[in-house]
XYZ file of N, CA and C in Angstrom:
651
model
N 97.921 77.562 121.826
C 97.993 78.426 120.646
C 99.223 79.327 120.764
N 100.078 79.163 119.892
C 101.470 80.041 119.624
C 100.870 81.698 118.981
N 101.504 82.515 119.360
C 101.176 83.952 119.007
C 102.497 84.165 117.572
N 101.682 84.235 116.588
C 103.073 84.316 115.302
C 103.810 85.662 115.356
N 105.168 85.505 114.817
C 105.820 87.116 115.331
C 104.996 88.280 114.058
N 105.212 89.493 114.225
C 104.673 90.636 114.326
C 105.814 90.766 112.913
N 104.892 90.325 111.983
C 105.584 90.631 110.159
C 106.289 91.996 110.079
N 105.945 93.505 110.851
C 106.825 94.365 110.960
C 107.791 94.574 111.887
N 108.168 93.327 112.670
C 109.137 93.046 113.948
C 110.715 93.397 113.325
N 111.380 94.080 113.868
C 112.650 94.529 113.226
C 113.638 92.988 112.934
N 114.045 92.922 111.613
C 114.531 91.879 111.631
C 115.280 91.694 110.110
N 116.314 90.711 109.443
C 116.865 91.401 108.644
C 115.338 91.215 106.974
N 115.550 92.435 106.517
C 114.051 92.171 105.454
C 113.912 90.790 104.641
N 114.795 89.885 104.207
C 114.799 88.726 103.648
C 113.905 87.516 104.659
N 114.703 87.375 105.743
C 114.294 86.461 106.923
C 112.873 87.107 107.234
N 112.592 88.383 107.661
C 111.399 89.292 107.516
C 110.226 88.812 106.616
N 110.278 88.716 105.634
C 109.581 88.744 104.277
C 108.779 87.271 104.238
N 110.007 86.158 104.560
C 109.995 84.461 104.615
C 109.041 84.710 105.493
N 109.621 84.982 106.842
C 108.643 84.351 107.883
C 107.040 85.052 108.094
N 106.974 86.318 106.840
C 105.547 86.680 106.758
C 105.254 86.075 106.032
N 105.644 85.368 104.960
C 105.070 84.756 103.692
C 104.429 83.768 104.405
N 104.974 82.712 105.354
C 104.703 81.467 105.623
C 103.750 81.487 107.042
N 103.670 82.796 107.743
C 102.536 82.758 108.010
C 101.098 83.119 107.143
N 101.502 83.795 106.648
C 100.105 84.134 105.622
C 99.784 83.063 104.489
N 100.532 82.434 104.043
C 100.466 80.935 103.852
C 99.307 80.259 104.936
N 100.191 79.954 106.125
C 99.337 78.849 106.961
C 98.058 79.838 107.178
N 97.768 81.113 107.143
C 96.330 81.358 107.214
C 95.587 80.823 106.226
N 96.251 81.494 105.077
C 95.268 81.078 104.096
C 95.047 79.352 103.717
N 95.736 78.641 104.250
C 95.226 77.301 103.967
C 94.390 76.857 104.843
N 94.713 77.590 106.300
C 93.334 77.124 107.186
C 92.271 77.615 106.962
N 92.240 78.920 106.111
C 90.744 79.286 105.748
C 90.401 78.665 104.563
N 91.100 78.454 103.944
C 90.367 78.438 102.359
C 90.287 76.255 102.762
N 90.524 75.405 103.954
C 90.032 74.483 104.251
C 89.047 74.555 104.996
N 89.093 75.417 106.079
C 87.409 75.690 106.542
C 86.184 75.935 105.820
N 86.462 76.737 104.854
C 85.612 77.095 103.787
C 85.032 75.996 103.027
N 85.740 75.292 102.670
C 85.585 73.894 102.150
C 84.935 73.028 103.064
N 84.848 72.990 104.013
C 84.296 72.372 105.233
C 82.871 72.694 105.620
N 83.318 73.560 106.010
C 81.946 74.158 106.702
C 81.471 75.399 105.742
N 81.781 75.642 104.269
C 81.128 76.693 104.159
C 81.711 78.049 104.538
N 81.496 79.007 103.363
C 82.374 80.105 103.498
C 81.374 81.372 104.979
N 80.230 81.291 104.792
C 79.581 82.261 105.817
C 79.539 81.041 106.767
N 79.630 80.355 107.522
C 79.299 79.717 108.243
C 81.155 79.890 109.151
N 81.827 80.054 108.714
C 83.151 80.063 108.840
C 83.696 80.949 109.785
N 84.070 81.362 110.909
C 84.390 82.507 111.389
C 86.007 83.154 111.183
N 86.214 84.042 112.181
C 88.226 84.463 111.706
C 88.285 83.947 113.223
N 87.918 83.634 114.555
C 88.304 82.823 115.845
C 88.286 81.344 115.033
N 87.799 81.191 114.174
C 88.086 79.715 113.656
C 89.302 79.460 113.052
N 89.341 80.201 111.924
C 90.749 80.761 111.180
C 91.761 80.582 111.996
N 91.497 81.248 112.816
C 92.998 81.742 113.828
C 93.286 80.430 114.230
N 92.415 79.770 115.121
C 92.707 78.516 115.556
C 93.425 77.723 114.820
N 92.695 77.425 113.946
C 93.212 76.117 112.811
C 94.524 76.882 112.470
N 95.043 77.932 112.529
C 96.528 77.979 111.995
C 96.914 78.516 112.965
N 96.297 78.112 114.333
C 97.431 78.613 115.415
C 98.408 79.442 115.773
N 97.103 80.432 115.537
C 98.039 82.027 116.014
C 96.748 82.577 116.672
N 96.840 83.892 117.160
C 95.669 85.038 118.027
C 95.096 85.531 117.193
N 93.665 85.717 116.920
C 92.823 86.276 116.465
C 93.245 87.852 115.685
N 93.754 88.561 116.705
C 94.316 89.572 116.196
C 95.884 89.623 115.191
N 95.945 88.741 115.543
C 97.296 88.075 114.314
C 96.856 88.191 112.982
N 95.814 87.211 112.777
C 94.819 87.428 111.405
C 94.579 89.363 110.979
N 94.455 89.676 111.573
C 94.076 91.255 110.589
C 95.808 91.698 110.645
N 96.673 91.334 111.218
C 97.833 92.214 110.461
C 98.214 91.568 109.118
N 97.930 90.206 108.490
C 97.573 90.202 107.096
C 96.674 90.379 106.313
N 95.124 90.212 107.305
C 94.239 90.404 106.067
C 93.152 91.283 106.906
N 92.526 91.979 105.891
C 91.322 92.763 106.474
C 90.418 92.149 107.044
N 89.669 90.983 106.559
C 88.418 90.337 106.524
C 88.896 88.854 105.674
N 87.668 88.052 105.944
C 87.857 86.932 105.631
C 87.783 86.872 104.053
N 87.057 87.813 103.519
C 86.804 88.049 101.790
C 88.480 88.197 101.954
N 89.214 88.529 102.256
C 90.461 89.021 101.230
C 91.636 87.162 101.604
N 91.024 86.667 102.621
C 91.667 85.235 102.358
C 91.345 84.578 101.202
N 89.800 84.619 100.858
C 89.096 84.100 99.991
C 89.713 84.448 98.614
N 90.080 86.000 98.138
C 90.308 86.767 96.928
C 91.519 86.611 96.804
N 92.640 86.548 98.412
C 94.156 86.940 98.355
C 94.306 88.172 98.452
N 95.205 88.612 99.291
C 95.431 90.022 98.789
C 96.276 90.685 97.922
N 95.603 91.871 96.954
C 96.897 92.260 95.812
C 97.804 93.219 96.679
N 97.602 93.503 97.538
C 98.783 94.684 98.176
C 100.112 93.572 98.575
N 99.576 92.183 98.824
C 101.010 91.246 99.130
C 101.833 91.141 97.295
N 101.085 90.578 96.680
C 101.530 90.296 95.498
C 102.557 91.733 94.766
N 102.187 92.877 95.023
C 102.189 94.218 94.658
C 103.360 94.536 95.218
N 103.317 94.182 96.418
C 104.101 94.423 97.147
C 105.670 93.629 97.070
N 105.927 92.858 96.495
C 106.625 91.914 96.159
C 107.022 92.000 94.179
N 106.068 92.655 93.751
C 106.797 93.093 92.453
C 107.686 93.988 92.733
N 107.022 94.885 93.547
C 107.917 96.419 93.734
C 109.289 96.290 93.982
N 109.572 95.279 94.938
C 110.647 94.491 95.161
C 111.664 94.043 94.405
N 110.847 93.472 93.375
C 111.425 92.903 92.247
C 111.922 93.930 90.895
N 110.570 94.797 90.658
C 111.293 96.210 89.541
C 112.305 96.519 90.310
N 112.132 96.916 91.561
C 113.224 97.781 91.736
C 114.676 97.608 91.180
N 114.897 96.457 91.153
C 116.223 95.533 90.918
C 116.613 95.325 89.439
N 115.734 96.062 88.574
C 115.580 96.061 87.156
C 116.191 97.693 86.684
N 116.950 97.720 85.419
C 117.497 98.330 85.358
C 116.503 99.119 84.812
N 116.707 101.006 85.146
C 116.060 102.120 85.561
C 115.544 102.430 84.011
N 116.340 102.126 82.779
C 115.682 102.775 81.777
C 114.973 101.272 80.872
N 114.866 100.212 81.475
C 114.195 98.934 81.223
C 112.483 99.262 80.570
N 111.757 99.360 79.784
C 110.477 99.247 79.316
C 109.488 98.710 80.687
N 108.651 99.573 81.058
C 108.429 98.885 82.593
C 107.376 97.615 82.393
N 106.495 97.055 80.825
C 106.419 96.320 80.877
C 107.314 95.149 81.210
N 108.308 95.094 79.975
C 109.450 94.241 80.437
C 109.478 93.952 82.317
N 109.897 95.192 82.962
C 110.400 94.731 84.373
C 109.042 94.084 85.025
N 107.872 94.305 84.563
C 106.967 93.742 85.339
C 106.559 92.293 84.689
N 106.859 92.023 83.762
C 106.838 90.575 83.090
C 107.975 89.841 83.918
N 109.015 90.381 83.751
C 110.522 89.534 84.737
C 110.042 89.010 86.291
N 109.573 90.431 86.912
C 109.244 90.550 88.109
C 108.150 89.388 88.480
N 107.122 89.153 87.672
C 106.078 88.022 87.856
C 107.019 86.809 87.528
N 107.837 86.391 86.578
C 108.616 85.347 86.533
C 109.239 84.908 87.658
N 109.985 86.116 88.972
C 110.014 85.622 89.718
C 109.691 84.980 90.867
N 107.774 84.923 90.485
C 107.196 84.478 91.369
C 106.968 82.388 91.809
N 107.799 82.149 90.838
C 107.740 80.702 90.078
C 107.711 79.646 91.729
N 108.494 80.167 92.184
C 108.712 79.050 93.632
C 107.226 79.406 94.604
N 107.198 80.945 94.872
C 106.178 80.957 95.606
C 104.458 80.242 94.679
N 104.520 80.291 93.835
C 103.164 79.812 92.902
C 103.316 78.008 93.072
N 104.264 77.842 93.169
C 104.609 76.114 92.918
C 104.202 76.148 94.292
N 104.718 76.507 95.430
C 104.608 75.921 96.917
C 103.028 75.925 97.125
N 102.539 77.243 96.372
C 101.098 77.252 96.919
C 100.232 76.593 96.112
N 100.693 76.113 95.125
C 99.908 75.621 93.659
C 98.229 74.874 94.496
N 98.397 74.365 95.610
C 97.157 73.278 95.856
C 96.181 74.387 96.421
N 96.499 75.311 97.137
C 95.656 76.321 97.685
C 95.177 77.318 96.340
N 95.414 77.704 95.511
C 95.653 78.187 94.153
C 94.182 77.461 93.545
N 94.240 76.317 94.035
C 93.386 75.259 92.802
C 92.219 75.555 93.647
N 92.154 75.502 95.294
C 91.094 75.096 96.094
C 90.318 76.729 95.948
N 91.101 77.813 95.959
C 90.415 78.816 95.830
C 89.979 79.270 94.332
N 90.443 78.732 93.643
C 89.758 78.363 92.192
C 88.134 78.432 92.839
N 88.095 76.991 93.001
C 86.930 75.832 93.002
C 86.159 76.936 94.076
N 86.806 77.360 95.363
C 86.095 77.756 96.607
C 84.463 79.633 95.220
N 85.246 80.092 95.007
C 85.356 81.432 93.939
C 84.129 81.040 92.900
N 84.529 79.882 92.550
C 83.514 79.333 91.375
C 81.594 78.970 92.474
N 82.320 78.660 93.609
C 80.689 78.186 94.620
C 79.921 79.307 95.277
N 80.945 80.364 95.511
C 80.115 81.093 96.872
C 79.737 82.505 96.134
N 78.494 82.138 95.745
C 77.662 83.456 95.205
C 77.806 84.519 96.151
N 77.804 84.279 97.671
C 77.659 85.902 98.206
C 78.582 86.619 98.555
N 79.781 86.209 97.562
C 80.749 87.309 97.886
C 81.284 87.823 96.473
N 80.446 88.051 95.368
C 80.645 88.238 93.832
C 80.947 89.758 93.966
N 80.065 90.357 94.251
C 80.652 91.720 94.446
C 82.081 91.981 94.827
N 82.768 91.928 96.110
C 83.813 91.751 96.897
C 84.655 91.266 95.985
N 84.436 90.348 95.073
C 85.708 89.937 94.353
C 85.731 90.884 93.043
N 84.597 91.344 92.499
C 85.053 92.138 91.897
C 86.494 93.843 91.874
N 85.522 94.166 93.524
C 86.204 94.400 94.197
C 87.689 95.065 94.216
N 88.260 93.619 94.733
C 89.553 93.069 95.122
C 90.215 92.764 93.433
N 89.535 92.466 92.271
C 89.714 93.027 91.075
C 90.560 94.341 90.599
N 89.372 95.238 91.145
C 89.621 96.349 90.766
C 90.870 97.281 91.472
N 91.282 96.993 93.175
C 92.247 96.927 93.595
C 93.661 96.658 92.743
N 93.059 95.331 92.301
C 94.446 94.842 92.092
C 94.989 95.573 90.348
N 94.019 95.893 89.711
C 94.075 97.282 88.427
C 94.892 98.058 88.749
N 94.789 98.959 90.030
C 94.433 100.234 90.603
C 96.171 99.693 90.756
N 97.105 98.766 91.579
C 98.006 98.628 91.916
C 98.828 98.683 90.656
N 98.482 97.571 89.445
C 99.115 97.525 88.357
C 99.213 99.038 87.658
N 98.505 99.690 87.779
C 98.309 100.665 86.936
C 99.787 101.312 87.858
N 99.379 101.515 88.596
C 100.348 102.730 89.683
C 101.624 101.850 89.817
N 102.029 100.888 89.849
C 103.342 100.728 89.308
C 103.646 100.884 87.712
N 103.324 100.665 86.917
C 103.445 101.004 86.072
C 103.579 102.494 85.643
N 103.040 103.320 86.201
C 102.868 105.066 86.046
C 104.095 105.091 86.577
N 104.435 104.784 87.643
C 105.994 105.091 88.731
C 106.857 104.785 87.330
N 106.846 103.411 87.398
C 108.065 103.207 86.055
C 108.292 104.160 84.965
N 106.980 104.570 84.271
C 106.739 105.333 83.419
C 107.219 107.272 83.901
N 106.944 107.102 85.086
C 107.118 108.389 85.157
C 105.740 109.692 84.716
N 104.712 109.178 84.923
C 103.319 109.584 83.610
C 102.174 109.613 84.870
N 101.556 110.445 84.642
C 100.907 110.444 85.477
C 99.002 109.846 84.947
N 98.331 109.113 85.231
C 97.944 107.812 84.958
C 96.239 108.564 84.301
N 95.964 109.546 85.162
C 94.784 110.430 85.107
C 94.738 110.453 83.960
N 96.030 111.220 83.000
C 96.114 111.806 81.516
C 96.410 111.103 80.416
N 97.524 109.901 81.027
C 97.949 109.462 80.089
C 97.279 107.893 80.027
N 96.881 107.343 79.056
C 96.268 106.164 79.254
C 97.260 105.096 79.316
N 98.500 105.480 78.958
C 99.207 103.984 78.860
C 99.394 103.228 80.208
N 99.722 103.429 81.215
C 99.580 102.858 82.029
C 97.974 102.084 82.533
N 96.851 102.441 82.233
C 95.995 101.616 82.714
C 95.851 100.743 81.448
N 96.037 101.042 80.351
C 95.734 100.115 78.998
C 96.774 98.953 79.400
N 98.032 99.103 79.557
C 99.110 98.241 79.861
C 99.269 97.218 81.008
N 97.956 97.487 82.275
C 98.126 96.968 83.396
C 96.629 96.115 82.721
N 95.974 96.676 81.652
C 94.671 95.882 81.957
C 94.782 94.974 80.635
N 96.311 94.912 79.982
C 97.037 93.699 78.936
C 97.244 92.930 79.963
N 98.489 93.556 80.762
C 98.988 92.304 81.470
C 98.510 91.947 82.484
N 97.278 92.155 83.241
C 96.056 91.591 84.132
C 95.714 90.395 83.734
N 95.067 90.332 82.027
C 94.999 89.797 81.133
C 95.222 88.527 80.969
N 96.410 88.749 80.581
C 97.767 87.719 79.861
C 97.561 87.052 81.681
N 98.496 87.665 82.732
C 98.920 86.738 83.566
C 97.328 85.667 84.188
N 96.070 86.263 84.180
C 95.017 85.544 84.181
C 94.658 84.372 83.850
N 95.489 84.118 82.144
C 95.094 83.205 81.210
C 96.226 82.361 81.366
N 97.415 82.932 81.774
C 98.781 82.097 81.867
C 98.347 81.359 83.170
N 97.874 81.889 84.250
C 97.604 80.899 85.500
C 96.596 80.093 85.240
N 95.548 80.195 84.458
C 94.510 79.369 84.651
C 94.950 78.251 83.933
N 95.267 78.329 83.025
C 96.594 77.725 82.020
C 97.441 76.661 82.796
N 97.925 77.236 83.809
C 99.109 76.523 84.532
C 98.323 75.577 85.761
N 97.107 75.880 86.505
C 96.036 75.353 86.835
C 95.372 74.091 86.397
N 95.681 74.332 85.071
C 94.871 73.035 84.501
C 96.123 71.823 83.756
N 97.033 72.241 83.820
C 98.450 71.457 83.665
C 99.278 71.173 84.706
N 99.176 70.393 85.904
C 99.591 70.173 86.193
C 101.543 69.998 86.248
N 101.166 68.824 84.654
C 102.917 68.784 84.983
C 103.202 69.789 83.642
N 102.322 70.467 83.433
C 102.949 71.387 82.184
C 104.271 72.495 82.863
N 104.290 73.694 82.046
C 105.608 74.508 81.810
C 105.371 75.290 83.386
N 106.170 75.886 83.625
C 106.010 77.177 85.267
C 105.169 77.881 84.909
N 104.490 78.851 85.646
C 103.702 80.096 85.124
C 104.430 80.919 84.276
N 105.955 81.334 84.489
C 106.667 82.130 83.345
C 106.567 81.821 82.487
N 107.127 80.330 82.059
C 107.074 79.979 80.553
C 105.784 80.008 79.821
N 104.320 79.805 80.687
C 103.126 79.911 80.291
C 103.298 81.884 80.008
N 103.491 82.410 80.706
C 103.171 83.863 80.631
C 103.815 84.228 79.328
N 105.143 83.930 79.059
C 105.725 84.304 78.034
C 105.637 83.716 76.502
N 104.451 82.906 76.837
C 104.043 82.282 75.388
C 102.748 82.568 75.680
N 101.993 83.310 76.467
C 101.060 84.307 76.297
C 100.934 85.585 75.634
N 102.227 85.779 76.350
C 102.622 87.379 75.717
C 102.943 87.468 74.121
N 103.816 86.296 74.106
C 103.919 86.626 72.812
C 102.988 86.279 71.832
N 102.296 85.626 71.865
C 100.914 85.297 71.340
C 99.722 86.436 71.021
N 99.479 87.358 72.043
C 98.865 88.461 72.469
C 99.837 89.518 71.799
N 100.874 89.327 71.575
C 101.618 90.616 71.215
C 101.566 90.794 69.489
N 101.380 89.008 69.040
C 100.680 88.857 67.723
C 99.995 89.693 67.304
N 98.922 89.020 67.858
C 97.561 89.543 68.061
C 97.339 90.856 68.160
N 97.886 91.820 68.728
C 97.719 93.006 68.735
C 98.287 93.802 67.640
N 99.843 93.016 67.082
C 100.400 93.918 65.460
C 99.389 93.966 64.577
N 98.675 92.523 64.602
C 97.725 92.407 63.647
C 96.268 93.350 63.075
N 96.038 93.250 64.630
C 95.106 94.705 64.963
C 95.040 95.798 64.565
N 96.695 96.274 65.130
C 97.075 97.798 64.860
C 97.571 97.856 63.571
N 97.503 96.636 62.750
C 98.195 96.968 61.202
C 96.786 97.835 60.092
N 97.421 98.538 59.574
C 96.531 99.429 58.833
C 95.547 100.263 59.670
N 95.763 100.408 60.946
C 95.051 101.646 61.370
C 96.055 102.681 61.225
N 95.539 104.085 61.619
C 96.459 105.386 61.550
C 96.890 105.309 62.300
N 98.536 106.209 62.448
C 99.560 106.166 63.207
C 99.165 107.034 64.161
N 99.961 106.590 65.380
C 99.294 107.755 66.081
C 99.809 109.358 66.034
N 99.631 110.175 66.441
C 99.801 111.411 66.372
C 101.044 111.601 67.110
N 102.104 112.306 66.402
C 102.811 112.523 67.686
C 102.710 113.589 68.876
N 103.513 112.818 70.096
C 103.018 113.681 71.113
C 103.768 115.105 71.520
C-alpha cells in the first residue's frame, strides 16, 4: 500500500490541486464500487483505503466519513468555483460569474461522468442515509449562498438575494446534470445549464409580469 502525498504538501497550486483531484477521484471510485458490492453499511473506510491504495488516515484528509463519499463533498466543488469567480471580472453580476465558473467544470464532470451515474443509482437504494444527504444538501445552499453574498457584497441574514439566487441556481444546475446523466452523447453540462437558464429565466419574466414593482431600496 502506497501512502498518497499530503493535498496541503507545499507544491506549485495547479500541480497541487491535480494531484488532489485524482486522489479523491480514486477514493471515491473505490467506495462508491464497494458500495455496489457489498453494500453501503456493510462497507468499511480500512476497506476504502485499501481498494484505492493509500492509509486509512489518508481517507479523512478528503472526506469526513463515508456519507460524504457517498453525497461528494460541496466544500471541494465550492472550493473550486471560488477559484474560478475569482478570475471573473470584479463588477461582473455574480450570477453570471457563477454560471461561467460551473461551465468550467466540463472536463472534470466528463472524466467522472461513470462515478456520477453509479452514485446516482447508489442515492436512489440506500434508505439509511436520507437524512445525511439532506444534510450535505443543505451545506451545499449554505456555500452557494455565501459565495454569492461575497460577490454581492450583502450580507445574506438581511438581504434575501443571495439565498433566493443560490436556491435558482441549485436548481437549474440539478436539472442540467440529471439532464446530462441521461444523455449520454447529448450537449456538456454547460450547454445543458445554459439552456436551462434560459428557459427558467423565461419562466420567471413571465411570473413577475404584472406583479408590483418592487419598492425601491
Amino acid at each position: 500500500m502506497t501512502e498518497a502525498p499530503d493535498p496541503h504538501h507545499a507544491a506549485p497550486p495547479d500541480r497541487r490541486r491535480r494531484r488532489a483531484q485524482r486522489t479523491r477521484a480514486g477514493i471515491e471510485a473505490a467506495a462508491l464500487r464497494l458500495f455496489r458490492e457489498h453494500g453501503f453499511e456493510a462497507t468499511t473506510i480500512a476497506q476504502i483505503a485499501d481498494a484505492a491504495d493509500i492509509a486509512p488516515r489518508t481517507f479523512f484528509r478528503y472526506f469526513p466519513s463515508k456519507e460524504a463519499v457517498l453525497f461528494g463533498d460541496p466544500a471541494w466543488p465550492a472550493q473550486m468555483l471560488r477559484e474560478s469567480i475569482s478570475r471573473r471580472p470584479a463588477d461582473e453580476h455574480p450570477m453570471r460569474s457563477l454560471a461561467w465558473a460551473l461551465g468550467e467544470l466540463d472536463d472534470v464532470m466528463q472524466e467522472e461522468r461513470a462515478q456520477h451515474l453509479l452514485r446516482c443509482e447508489l442515492l436512489a437504494e440506500v434508505d439509511e442515509v436520507r437524512y445525511a444527504q439532506h444534510i450535505v444538501s443543505s451545506n451545499w445552499m449554505r456555500e452557494l449562498t455565501a459565495l454569492i453574498a461575497e460577490r454581492l457584497g450583502a450580507d445574506p441574514h438581511t438581504d434575501p438575494r443571495p439565498q433566493a439566487w443560490a436556491m435558482a441556481l441549485a436548481g437549474t444546475v440539478s436539472v442540467s446534470l440529471q439532464a446530462w446523466l441521461a444523455r449520454p452523447e447529448g450537449p456538456l453540462p454547460s450547454a445543458l445549464l445554459a439552456e436551462v437558464l434560459h428557459t427558467t429565466i423565461d419562466g420567471l419574466s413571465e411570473t413577475a409580469r404584472g406583479l408590483p414593482a418592487p419598492a425601491p431600496a
